[in-house]
Amino acid sequence: MTSLSFILTYGQHNFRNSLLLGHTFLALRACKTLVDRLPHYIFLTALPQLISRICHSNEEVFIQLCKIIASVLCSYPQQAMWHMIAVSKSSYPVRVKRCHEIFETAKRKNGNLHKFIADCTKLADKFLELSNKPVEKDSHHVSLNSILRGLPRLLSDTSFSRIILPLQQQMTVTLPASSETLHSHNPFPKSQVYLESVEDQIEIMLSLQKPKKLTLRGSDGKCYIMMCKPKDDLRKDCRLMEFNAFVNRCLLRDPESRKRDLRIRTYAVVPLNEECGLIEWIENLNGLRHILHCLFRELGVYMSGMELKKHMCKVDTPLNKKREVYLKILVRRHPPVFGMWFLRTFPDSQAWLRARMAYCRTTAVMSMVGYILGLGDRHGENILFDATCGDTVHVDFNCLFNKGETFDWPERVPFRLTHNMVSAMGPTGCEGIYRRSCEVTMRVMRDEREALMSILRPFIHDPLVEWSRADSRARSGGTGEINNEKAQMHVSIIEQRLSGQIHTKSRGINLPLSVEGQVSSLIEEATNIDNLCQMYIGWAAYM
């Protein structure tokens, strides 16, 4: 993989530098040898990163990429096609052309792929059509047969290819425990579940885009729920899920992390094009805002939106005034009640303790990962909690790379750690389980920074990242591959954070800190009253 990273990074410059030219050809030769020797599931783990570079300017590099991706597609067509669908429907003509070149290469290697690729494309087209089907304004349910008969008809065709459900458990590669079983290892040991049909009753969600909640029936007879979401680019969410899955593998390898069961709760995100996609539905999740609002109403301290607006400060209101409103009005009307939800949801003492520990640990991991990536917009509807185990689950990863600092009300905290979240951690608050979990997570990420950066660097070249909305297509020259200074700057900031340097809205870059010092500084920033009182009122720093 090191040879591949070198080729992708420096291959586009080899015509300028004879020394790089020689090294690139050596790396290409080594890469060709590795492709023939390594099992293809190794490349499947990095397939999204490889796909993001298919518009590489060096023809030799693309030929090698084409060979690798086509080989993966031949060996694992079920998983690979779900990754390739969005690229095949890109708005960048060059990306589409390169994608079809890969398809043709794979077909020449495996003649059975002709019909499979065609059927996958038909299925994706039907999901896209369903996603964009308008529904009546006040309707909560709709019949599939009444709006799109073509989808059930397609799936009932006996000649239609068997296509797996794009669930996380079916898309995630299981790596071998030992190199001795590298070639004999089965990366997908569980029986695959194929899509058999879609239930006729579709639930329409209440949000602005009116996403549709589908019930998919698998070949095992069970029902699986996925959300078909229109008018929302899910490619960034998909890439972050892949990054989170890699972080999980790093955490699983570390003894201290494994002992604490540190992990990120992930779910499948499948982009179908640049505006629509499928999201795996996780049952029994409750949003932080919903939980707290219910508890505040019970206690008779709930503040309506109109009442909150009366106390809303302006951006240029003096800090002293913001602090006074925050402490004397907003926080007093929003007491720390989150711990009550755990007591009610987990009435058994052992279950309650396990849930609280799971909450502390999963919150800690995402706090550190979110800080490294500059993840913002962590309001009460983007953080949810699993009512079966207490896990924290984050959704909506569109606000990345410190984009929140550019809002009209710039975000000032590295992650959400408000007084309600701290109080639910127990009498010691963020000391103990939470802090130690943060330290272990940060140490693992700093130890694995080269591997993590190899996943993040393709963001520089991928048009899905809105470094500068207006001219991203112009800078790519229509090729679908970009390279600009702003992207490089953000990746450089991530590298600095992974080296122990603190880089937040209120603090510039300084000397690298120890893991403990870095975590302590971040917790201080996240809980600082002067930072919280300057957050936009919709972020609800007072809850």
Coordinates of C-alpha atoms in Angstrom, one line a residue:
M1 CA 0.0 0.0 0.0
T2 CA 3.0 2.3 0.6
S3 CA 4.0 1.9 -3.1
L4 CA 0.5 2.7 -4.2
S5 CA 0.3 5.8 -2.0
F6 CA 3.6 7.0 -3.5
I7 CA 2.4 6.5 -7.0
L8 CA -0.9 8.3 -6.4
T9 CA 0.8 11.2 -4.7
Y10 CA 3.8 11.8 -6.9
G11 CA 2.8 10.1 -10.2
Q12 CA 1.2 13.3 -11.5
H13 CA 4.5 15.2 -11.1
N14 CA 6.8 12.6 -12.7
F15 CA 7.1 14.5 -16.0
R16 CA 8.8 17.4 -14.1
N17 CA 11.4 15.6 -12.2
S18 CA 13.6 12.8 -13.5
L19 CA 14.4 11.5 -10.0
L20 CA 10.7 11.2 -9.2
L21 CA 10.2 9.6 -12.6
G22 CA 12.6 6.8 -11.8
H23 CA 11.1 6.3 -8.3
T24 CA 7.6 6.3 -9.8
F25 CA 8.4 3.5 -12.3
L26 CA 10.0 1.5 -9.5
A27 CA 6.9 1.9 -7.4
L28 CA 4.7 1.0 -10.3
R29 CA 6.7 -2.2 -10.9
A30 CA 6.5 -3.1 -7.1
C31 CA 2.7 -2.4 -7.2
K32 CA 2.2 -4.7 -10.2
T33 CA 3.9 -7.5 -8.3
L34 CA 1.8 -6.8 -5.2
V35 CA -1.4 -6.9 -7.2
D36 CA -0.5 -10.4 -8.4
R37 CA 0.6 -11.7 -5.0
L38 CA -1.9 -10.2 -2.6
P39 CA -5.4 -11.5 -2.2
H40 CA -7.9 -9.0 -3.6
Y41 CA -9.8 -8.4 -0.4
I42 CA -6.8 -6.4 0.8
F43 CA -7.5 -3.9 -1.9
L44 CA -11.2 -4.0 -1.2
T45 CA -10.5 -2.4 2.2
A46 CA -9.1 0.7 0.3
L47 CA -11.5 0.6 -2.7
P48 CA -13.2 4.0 -2.0
Q49 CA -9.8 5.7 -1.9
L50 CA -8.7 4.0 -5.1
I51 CA -12.0 4.9 -6.8
S52 CA -11.5 8.5 -5.8
R53 CA -8.3 8.7 -7.9
I54 CA -9.5 7.1 -11.2
C55 CA -9.1 10.5 -12.9
H56 CA -5.4 10.5 -12.1
S57 CA -3.5 12.6 -14.7
N58 CA -0.8 10.0 -15.3
E59 CA -2.0 7.4 -17.8
E60 CA 0.3 4.7 -16.5
V61 CA -1.0 5.2 -13.0
F62 CA -4.6 5.0 -14.2
I63 CA -3.8 1.7 -16.0
Q64 CA -2.6 0.3 -12.8
L65 CA -5.6 1.6 -10.9
C66 CA -7.9 0.1 -13.5
K67 CA -6.2 -3.3 -13.2
I68 CA -6.6 -3.3 -9.4
I69 CA -10.2 -2.1 -9.3
A70 CA -11.2 -4.4 -12.1
S71 CA -9.6 -7.4 -10.2
V72 CA -11.5 -6.5 -7.0
L73 CA -14.7 -6.2 -9.0
C74 CA -14.1 -9.7 -10.5
S75 CA -13.3 -11.2 -7.1
Y76 CA -16.0 -9.4 -5.0
P77 CA -18.6 -8.0 -7.4
Q78 CA -21.3 -7.8 -4.8
Q79 CA -19.5 -5.4 -2.5
A80 CA -17.5 -3.6 -5.3
M81 CA -20.5 -2.6 -7.4
W82 CA -22.2 -0.8 -4.5
H83 CA -19.0 1.3 -4.2
M84 CA -18.9 1.9 -8.0
I85 CA -22.5 2.9 -8.6
A86 CA -22.2 6.6 -7.5
V87 CA -19.1 7.1 -9.7
S88 CA -20.9 5.6 -12.8
K89 CA -23.5 8.2 -12.3
S90 CA -21.2 11.2 -11.7
S91 CA -21.8 14.6 -13.3
Y92 CA -18.1 14.6 -14.3
P93 CA -17.9 13.0 -17.8
V94 CA -14.3 11.9 -17.4
R95 CA -15.1 10.1 -14.2
V96 CA -18.0 8.2 -15.9
K97 CA -15.8 7.4 -18.9
R98 CA -13.0 6.0 -16.6
C99 CA -15.6 4.0 -14.6
H100 CA -16.9 2.4 -17.7
E101 CA -13.3 1.6 -18.8
I102 CA -12.9 -0.3 -15.5
F103 CA -16.2 -2.1 -16.1
E104 CA -15.1 -3.2 -19.6
T105 CA -11.8 -4.4 -18.2
A106 CA -13.6 -6.5 -15.5
K107 CA -16.0 -7.9 -18.1
R108 CA -13.1 -9.1 -20.2
K109 CA -11.7 -10.9 -17.2
N110 CA -15.1 -12.3 -16.1
G111 CA -17.8 -12.7 -18.8
N112 CA -20.5 -13.3 -16.1
L113 CA -20.2 -9.6 -15.0
H114 CA -22.0 -8.3 -18.1
K115 CA -25.5 -9.0 -16.8
F116 CA -24.6 -8.4 -13.2
I117 CA -23.3 -4.9 -13.8
A118 CA -26.3 -4.1 -16.0
D119 CA -28.7 -5.4 -13.4
C120 CA -27.0 -3.4 -10.6
T121 CA -27.3 -0.3 -12.7
K122 CA -31.0 -1.0 -13.3
L123 CA -31.6 -1.4 -9.6
A124 CA -29.7 1.8 -8.8
D125 CA -31.8 3.7 -11.4
K126 CA -35.0 2.4 -9.8
F127 CA -33.9 3.5 -6.3
L128 CA -33.0 6.9 -7.7
E129 CA -36.4 7.2 -9.4
L130 CA -38.1 6.2 -6.1
S131 CA -35.9 8.7 -4.2
N132 CA -37.0 11.6 -6.4
K133 CA -40.7 10.7 -6.6
P134 CA -42.7 13.6 -5.3
V135 CA -45.3 12.8 -2.5
E136 CA -48.2 14.8 -1.2
K137 CA -47.3 17.4 1.4
D138 CA -49.1 15.9 4.4
S139 CA -48.8 12.2 3.5
H140 CA -47.0 9.9 6.0
H141 CA -47.3 6.7 4.0
V142 CA -47.4 5.8 0.4
S143 CA -47.8 2.6 -1.6
L144 CA -44.8 1.5 -3.7
N145 CA -47.0 0.1 -6.4
S146 CA -48.8 3.4 -6.7
I147 CA -45.7 5.5 -7.3
L148 CA -43.2 3.0 -8.9
R149 CA -44.4 -0.3 -10.2
G150 CA -41.1 -0.9 -12.0
L151 CA -39.1 -1.7 -8.8
P152 CA -41.2 -4.6 -7.6
R153 CA -41.5 -5.9 -11.2
L154 CA -37.7 -5.8 -11.6
L155 CA -37.1 -7.7 -8.4
S156 CA -39.7 -10.3 -9.2
D157 CA -38.1 -11.1 -12.6
T158 CA -36.6 -14.6 -12.2
S159 CA -33.7 -13.7 -14.6
F160 CA -32.7 -10.7 -12.4
S161 CA -29.3 -11.1 -10.8
R162 CA -29.0 -11.8 -7.1
I163 CA -27.7 -8.6 -5.4
I164 CA -26.7 -8.3 -1.8
L165 CA -28.4 -5.9 0.6
P166 CA -25.8 -3.1 1.2
L167 CA -25.7 -3.6 5.0
Q168 CA -22.7 -2.7 7.0
Q169 CA -22.1 -6.3 8.1
Q170 CA -22.0 -7.4 4.4
M171 CA -19.9 -4.5 3.1
T172 CA -17.1 -4.6 5.8
V173 CA -14.1 -6.8 5.2
T174 CA -13.0 -9.1 8.0
L175 CA -9.2 -9.3 8.0
P176 CA -7.3 -12.5 9.0
A177 CA -5.9 -12.8 12.5
S178 CA -2.6 -14.1 11.2
S179 CA -0.6 -13.6 8.0
E180 CA -0.4 -17.4 7.7
T181 CA -4.0 -17.5 6.6
L182 CA -3.7 -14.5 4.3
H183 CA -4.6 -16.4 1.1
S184 CA -7.0 -18.9 2.5
H185 CA -9.0 -16.4 4.6
N186 CA -12.6 -15.7 3.8
P187 CA -13.2 -11.9 4.2
F188 CA -17.0 -12.4 4.4
P189 CA -17.5 -15.5 6.6
K190 CA -21.3 -14.9 7.2
S191 CA -23.8 -16.1 4.7
Q192 CA -24.7 -13.3 2.3
V193 CA -28.3 -11.9 2.4
Y194 CA -29.7 -10.9 -1.1
L195 CA -32.4 -8.4 -1.9
E196 CA -35.6 -10.4 -2.6
S197 CA -38.3 -7.7 -2.5
V198 CA -39.4 -4.3 -1.2
E199 CA -42.5 -4.1 1.0
D200 CA -45.3 -2.1 -0.5
Q201 CA -45.9 0.3 2.4
I202 CA -43.4 3.2 2.5
E203 CA -43.1 5.6 5.4
I204 CA -42.5 9.3 4.5
M205 CA -40.2 11.0 7.0
L206 CA -41.0 14.5 8.3
S207 CA -37.8 16.3 7.4
L208 CA -37.5 18.8 4.6
Q209 CA -36.2 16.5 1.9
K210 CA -39.1 13.9 2.6
P211 CA -36.8 10.8 2.7
K212 CA -38.6 7.5 2.3
K213 CA -38.2 4.7 4.8
L214 CA -38.1 1.4 3.0
T215 CA -38.6 -2.1 4.3
L216 CA -36.4 -4.5 2.3
R217 CA -37.0 -8.2 2.5
G218 CA -33.8 -10.4 2.4
S219 CA -33.2 -13.9 1.1
D220 CA -33.1 -15.0 4.7
G221 CA -36.8 -14.0 5.1
K222 CA -36.0 -11.1 7.5
C223 CA -36.9 -7.5 7.0
Y224 CA -34.2 -4.7 6.8
I225 CA -34.9 -1.0 6.9
M226 CA -33.1 1.5 4.8
M227 CA -33.8 5.2 4.2
C228 CA -33.9 6.5 0.6
K229 CA -32.7 10.1 0.9
P230 CA -33.1 12.7 -1.9
K231 CA -31.5 16.1 -2.4
D232 CA -28.6 15.3 -0.1
D233 CA -25.0 14.4 -1.1
L234 CA -24.2 11.4 1.0
R235 CA -20.7 10.8 -0.4
K236 CA -19.0 12.6 2.4
D237 CA -21.0 10.6 5.0
C238 CA -20.0 7.5 3.2
R239 CA -16.3 8.4 3.2
L240 CA -16.4 9.2 6.9
M241 CA -18.0 5.9 7.7
E242 CA -15.1 4.2 5.9
F243 CA -12.7 6.3 7.9
N244 CA -14.5 5.4 11.1
A245 CA -14.4 1.7 10.2
F246 CA -10.6 2.0 9.8
V247 CA -10.4 3.8 13.2
N248 CA -12.4 0.9 14.7
R249 CA -9.9 -1.6 13.3
C250 CA -7.0 0.4 14.8
L251 CA -8.8 0.5 18.2
L252 CA -9.5 -3.3 18.0
R253 CA -5.8 -4.0 17.5
D254 CA -4.7 -2.0 20.6
P255 CA -4.9 -3.9 23.9
E256 CA -5.9 -0.9 26.1
S257 CA -8.6 0.1 23.7
R258 CA -9.8 -3.5 23.2
K259 CA -10.1 -3.9 27.0
R260 CA -12.4 -0.9 27.1
D261 CA -14.4 -1.9 24.0
L262 CA -13.7 1.5 22.4
R263 CA -15.4 1.9 19.1
I264 CA -17.4 4.1 16.8
R265 CA -21.0 3.1 16.0
T266 CA -21.1 2.9 12.3
Y267 CA -23.8 2.1 9.7
A268 CA -24.0 1.7 5.9
V269 CA -24.2 4.8 3.7
V270 CA -24.5 4.1 0.0
P271 CA -24.5 7.1 -2.4
L272 CA -26.3 6.4 -5.6
N273 CA -25.3 9.6 -7.3
E274 CA -24.3 13.2 -6.2
E275 CA -27.8 13.9 -4.8
C276 CA -29.4 10.7 -3.5
G277 CA -28.5 7.6 -1.6
L278 CA -29.4 4.8 0.8
I279 CA -28.8 4.9 4.6
E280 CA -29.0 1.8 6.8
W281 CA -31.7 2.4 9.5
I282 CA -30.7 1.7 13.1
E283 CA -33.7 1.0 15.4
N284 CA -34.1 2.2 19.0
L285 CA -32.2 5.5 18.6
N286 CA -33.3 8.7 20.5
G287 CA -32.0 12.1 19.7
L288 CA -30.4 14.2 22.5
R289 CA -32.7 17.1 21.8
H290 CA -35.8 14.9 21.9
I291 CA -34.7 13.2 25.2
L292 CA -34.0 16.5 27.0
H293 CA -37.1 18.3 25.7
C294 CA -39.3 15.5 27.1
L295 CA -37.6 15.7 30.5
F296 CA -37.8 19.5 30.6
R297 CA -41.5 19.4 29.9
E298 CA -42.0 16.9 32.7
L299 CA -40.2 19.2 35.1
G300 CA -42.1 22.3 33.8
V301 CA -39.0 24.2 32.7
Y302 CA -39.2 23.7 29.0
M303 CA -38.5 26.9 26.9
S304 CA -40.4 27.3 23.6
G305 CA -38.7 28.5 20.5
M306 CA -40.4 31.9 20.8
E307 CA -39.1 32.3 24.4
L308 CA -35.6 31.3 23.4
K309 CA -35.6 33.9 20.6
K310 CA -36.4 36.6 23.1
H311 CA -33.1 35.8 24.9
M312 CA -31.0 35.3 21.8
C313 CA -28.0 37.6 21.6
K314 CA -26.6 39.0 18.4
V315 CA -23.3 38.0 17.0
D316 CA -21.7 41.3 18.0
T317 CA -23.2 41.4 21.5
P318 CA -20.4 41.9 24.1
L319 CA -19.1 38.7 25.7
N320 CA -20.1 39.7 29.2
K321 CA -23.7 40.1 28.1
K322 CA -23.6 36.7 26.3
R323 CA -22.1 35.0 29.4
E324 CA -24.8 36.6 31.7
V325 CA -27.7 35.4 29.5
Y326 CA -26.2 32.0 29.2
L327 CA -25.6 31.4 32.9
K328 CA -28.4 33.3 34.5
I329 CA -31.3 32.5 32.1
L330 CA -30.6 29.6 29.7
V331 CA -28.6 27.2 31.8
R332 CA -30.9 27.7 34.9
R333 CA -33.9 26.8 32.7
H334 CA -32.2 23.7 31.3
P335 CA -30.9 21.8 34.4
P336 CA -28.8 18.6 34.1
V337 CA -31.4 15.9 33.6
F338 CA -29.9 13.6 31.0
G339 CA -28.9 11.1 33.6
M340 CA -32.6 10.5 34.3
W341 CA -33.0 9.0 30.8
F342 CA -30.4 6.3 31.6
L343 CA -32.1 5.5 34.9
R344 CA -35.5 5.1 33.2
T345 CA -34.3 3.3 30.1
F346 CA -32.1 0.8 32.0
P347 CA -33.9 0.1 35.4
D348 CA -31.7 -2.9 36.2
S349 CA -28.6 -1.7 38.0
Q350 CA -26.2 -3.8 36.0
A351 CA -27.7 -2.8 32.7
W352 CA -27.7 0.9 33.8
L353 CA -24.0 0.7 34.7
R354 CA -23.1 -1.0 31.4
A355 CA -25.1 1.6 29.4
R356 CA -23.5 4.5 31.2
M357 CA -20.0 3.1 30.6
A358 CA -20.9 2.5 26.9
Y359 CA -22.2 6.1 26.7
C360 CA -19.0 7.5 28.2
R361 CA -16.7 5.5 26.0
T362 CA -18.5 5.9 22.6
T363 CA -18.9 9.6 23.3
A364 CA -15.1 9.9 24.1
V365 CA -14.1 8.1 20.9
M366 CA -16.3 10.4 18.7
S367 CA -15.1 13.5 20.6
M368 CA -11.5 12.7 19.6
V369 CA -12.3 11.6 16.0
G370 CA -14.5 14.6 15.5
Y371 CA -11.8 17.0 16.7
I372 CA -9.2 15.5 14.4
L373 CA -11.5 15.8 11.4
G374 CA -12.9 19.2 12.3
L375 CA -16.4 17.8 12.5
G376 CA -19.0 20.4 13.4
D377 CA -22.8 20.9 13.6
R378 CA -23.0 18.6 16.6
H379 CA -26.4 19.9 17.7
G380 CA -29.0 17.8 19.6
E381 CA -30.5 16.2 16.5
N382 CA -27.1 14.9 15.1
I383 CA -26.2 13.0 18.3
L384 CA -28.4 10.0 19.1
F385 CA -28.4 7.3 21.8
D386 CA -29.2 3.6 21.6
A387 CA -31.9 2.7 24.0
T388 CA -30.8 -0.9 24.0
C389 CA -27.2 -0.4 25.2
G390 CA -26.5 3.4 25.8
D391 CA -24.1 3.8 22.8
T392 CA -23.7 7.3 21.3
V393 CA -24.4 7.4 17.5
H394 CA -23.5 10.4 15.4
V395 CA -25.2 11.2 12.1
D396 CA -24.8 13.9 9.4
F397 CA -21.1 14.3 8.6
N398 CA -21.5 17.1 6.1
C399 CA -19.8 19.8 8.2
L400 CA -16.2 18.7 8.0
F401 CA -12.7 20.2 8.1
N402 CA -13.7 23.1 10.5
K403 CA -16.4 24.3 8.1
G404 CA -18.3 25.3 11.3
E405 CA -15.7 28.0 11.9
T406 CA -16.9 29.8 8.8
F407 CA -20.6 30.0 9.8
D408 CA -22.2 33.4 10.6
W409 CA -22.0 32.2 14.2
P410 CA -18.6 30.5 14.2
E411 CA -18.4 27.3 16.1
R412 CA -15.9 27.6 19.0
V413 CA -15.8 24.2 20.7
P414 CA -13.9 21.1 19.3
F415 CA -16.9 18.8 20.2
R416 CA -20.1 18.7 22.2
L417 CA -19.5 18.3 25.9
T418 CA -22.3 20.4 27.5
H419 CA -23.3 20.2 31.2
N420 CA -26.1 17.7 30.5
M421 CA -23.7 15.4 28.8
V422 CA -21.1 15.7 31.6
S423 CA -23.7 15.2 34.4
A424 CA -24.9 11.9 32.8
M425 CA -21.4 10.5 33.1
G426 CA -21.7 10.2 36.8
P427 CA -20.5 12.0 39.9
T428 CA -16.9 12.4 38.5
G429 CA -18.2 14.0 35.3
C430 CA -15.7 13.9 32.5
E431 CA -13.0 12.6 34.8
G432 CA -12.4 8.9 34.9
I433 CA -13.9 6.8 32.2
Y434 CA -14.5 9.6 29.7
R435 CA -11.1 11.2 30.0
R436 CA -9.2 7.9 30.0
S437 CA -11.1 6.7 26.9
C438 CA -10.2 10.0 25.2
E439 CA -6.5 9.5 26.0
V440 CA -6.5 5.9 24.7
T441 CA -8.3 6.9 21.5
M442 CA -6.0 9.9 20.8
R443 CA -2.9 7.8 21.5
V444 CA -4.1 5.1 19.0
M445 CA -4.8 7.7 16.3
R446 CA -1.5 9.4 16.9
D447 CA 0.3 6.0 16.6
E448 CA -1.6 5.3 13.4
R449 CA -1.3 8.7 11.9
E450 CA 0.4 7.7 8.7
A451 CA -2.3 5.0 8.0
L452 CA -5.1 7.5 8.8
M453 CA -3.6 10.2 6.6
S454 CA -3.4 7.7 3.7
I455 CA -7.2 7.5 3.9
L456 CA -7.7 11.3 4.3
R457 CA -5.3 12.5 1.6
P458 CA -7.6 11.4 -1.3
F459 CA -10.0 14.0 -0.1
I460 CA -7.7 16.6 -1.6
H461 CA -8.4 15.2 -5.1
D462 CA -12.0 14.3 -4.7
P463 CA -14.7 16.8 -5.9
L464 CA -17.1 15.6 -3.2
V465 CA -15.3 17.8 -0.7
E466 CA -16.5 21.4 -1.0
W467 CA -13.2 23.2 -0.5
S468 CA -14.6 26.1 -2.6
R469 CA -18.1 25.6 -3.9
A470 CA -18.2 28.1 -6.8
D471 CA -15.1 27.0 -8.7
S472 CA -14.5 23.3 -7.8
R473 CA -15.6 22.1 -11.2
A474 CA -13.4 24.8 -12.9
R475 CA -10.4 23.8 -10.9
S476 CA -10.8 20.2 -11.8
G477 CA -10.8 21.1 -15.4
G478 CA -13.9 18.9 -15.8
T479 CA -11.9 15.8 -15.0
G480 CA -13.3 15.3 -11.5
E481 CA -9.9 15.4 -9.8
I482 CA -8.9 18.6 -8.0
N483 CA -5.7 19.7 -6.2
N484 CA -5.7 23.0 -4.4
E485 CA -4.0 24.9 -1.6
K486 CA -7.0 25.1 0.6
A487 CA -7.5 21.4 0.6
Q488 CA -3.8 20.9 1.3
M489 CA -4.1 23.4 4.2
H490 CA -6.9 21.4 5.9
V491 CA -5.1 18.1 5.5
S492 CA -2.0 19.8 7.0
I493 CA -4.1 20.9 10.0
I494 CA -5.2 17.3 10.5
E495 CA -1.5 16.2 10.4
Q496 CA -0.7 18.8 13.1
R497 CA -3.5 17.6 15.3
L498 CA -2.3 14.0 15.0
S499 CA 1.1 15.2 16.0
G500 CA -0.2 16.7 19.3
Q501 CA -0.6 20.4 18.2
I502 CA -3.7 22.2 19.3
H503 CA -5.6 24.0 16.5
T504 CA -9.0 25.4 17.4
K505 CA -10.9 28.6 16.8
S506 CA -9.6 30.3 19.9
R507 CA -6.1 28.8 19.8
G508 CA -3.5 28.8 17.1
I509 CA -0.8 26.2 16.5
N510 CA 1.7 25.7 19.3
L511 CA 4.3 23.2 20.3
P512 CA 3.1 19.5 20.3
L513 CA 1.6 18.3 23.6
S514 CA 1.6 14.9 25.2
V515 CA -1.5 12.8 24.6
E516 CA -2.7 13.7 28.2
G517 CA -2.0 17.4 27.7
Q518 CA -3.7 17.5 24.3
V519 CA -6.9 15.8 25.7
S520 CA -6.9 18.0 28.8
S521 CA -6.7 21.1 26.6
L522 CA -9.5 19.9 24.4
I523 CA -11.8 19.1 27.3
E524 CA -11.1 22.5 28.7
E525 CA -12.0 24.2 25.3
A526 CA -15.2 22.1 25.0
T527 CA -16.5 23.0 28.5
N528 CA -15.3 26.6 28.6
I529 CA -18.3 28.9 29.4
D530 CA -16.9 31.7 27.2
N531 CA -16.9 29.4 24.2
L532 CA -20.3 27.9 24.9
C533 CA -22.1 31.2 25.4
Q534 CA -20.9 32.3 22.0
M535 CA -22.4 29.4 20.1
Y536 CA -25.5 29.8 17.9
I537 CA -28.6 29.4 20.0
G538 CA -29.9 26.6 17.7
W539 CA -26.8 24.5 18.7
A540 CA -28.2 24.6 22.2
A541 CA -25.0 24.9 24.2
Y542 CA -27.3 25.5 27.3
M543 CA -28.6 21.9 27.2

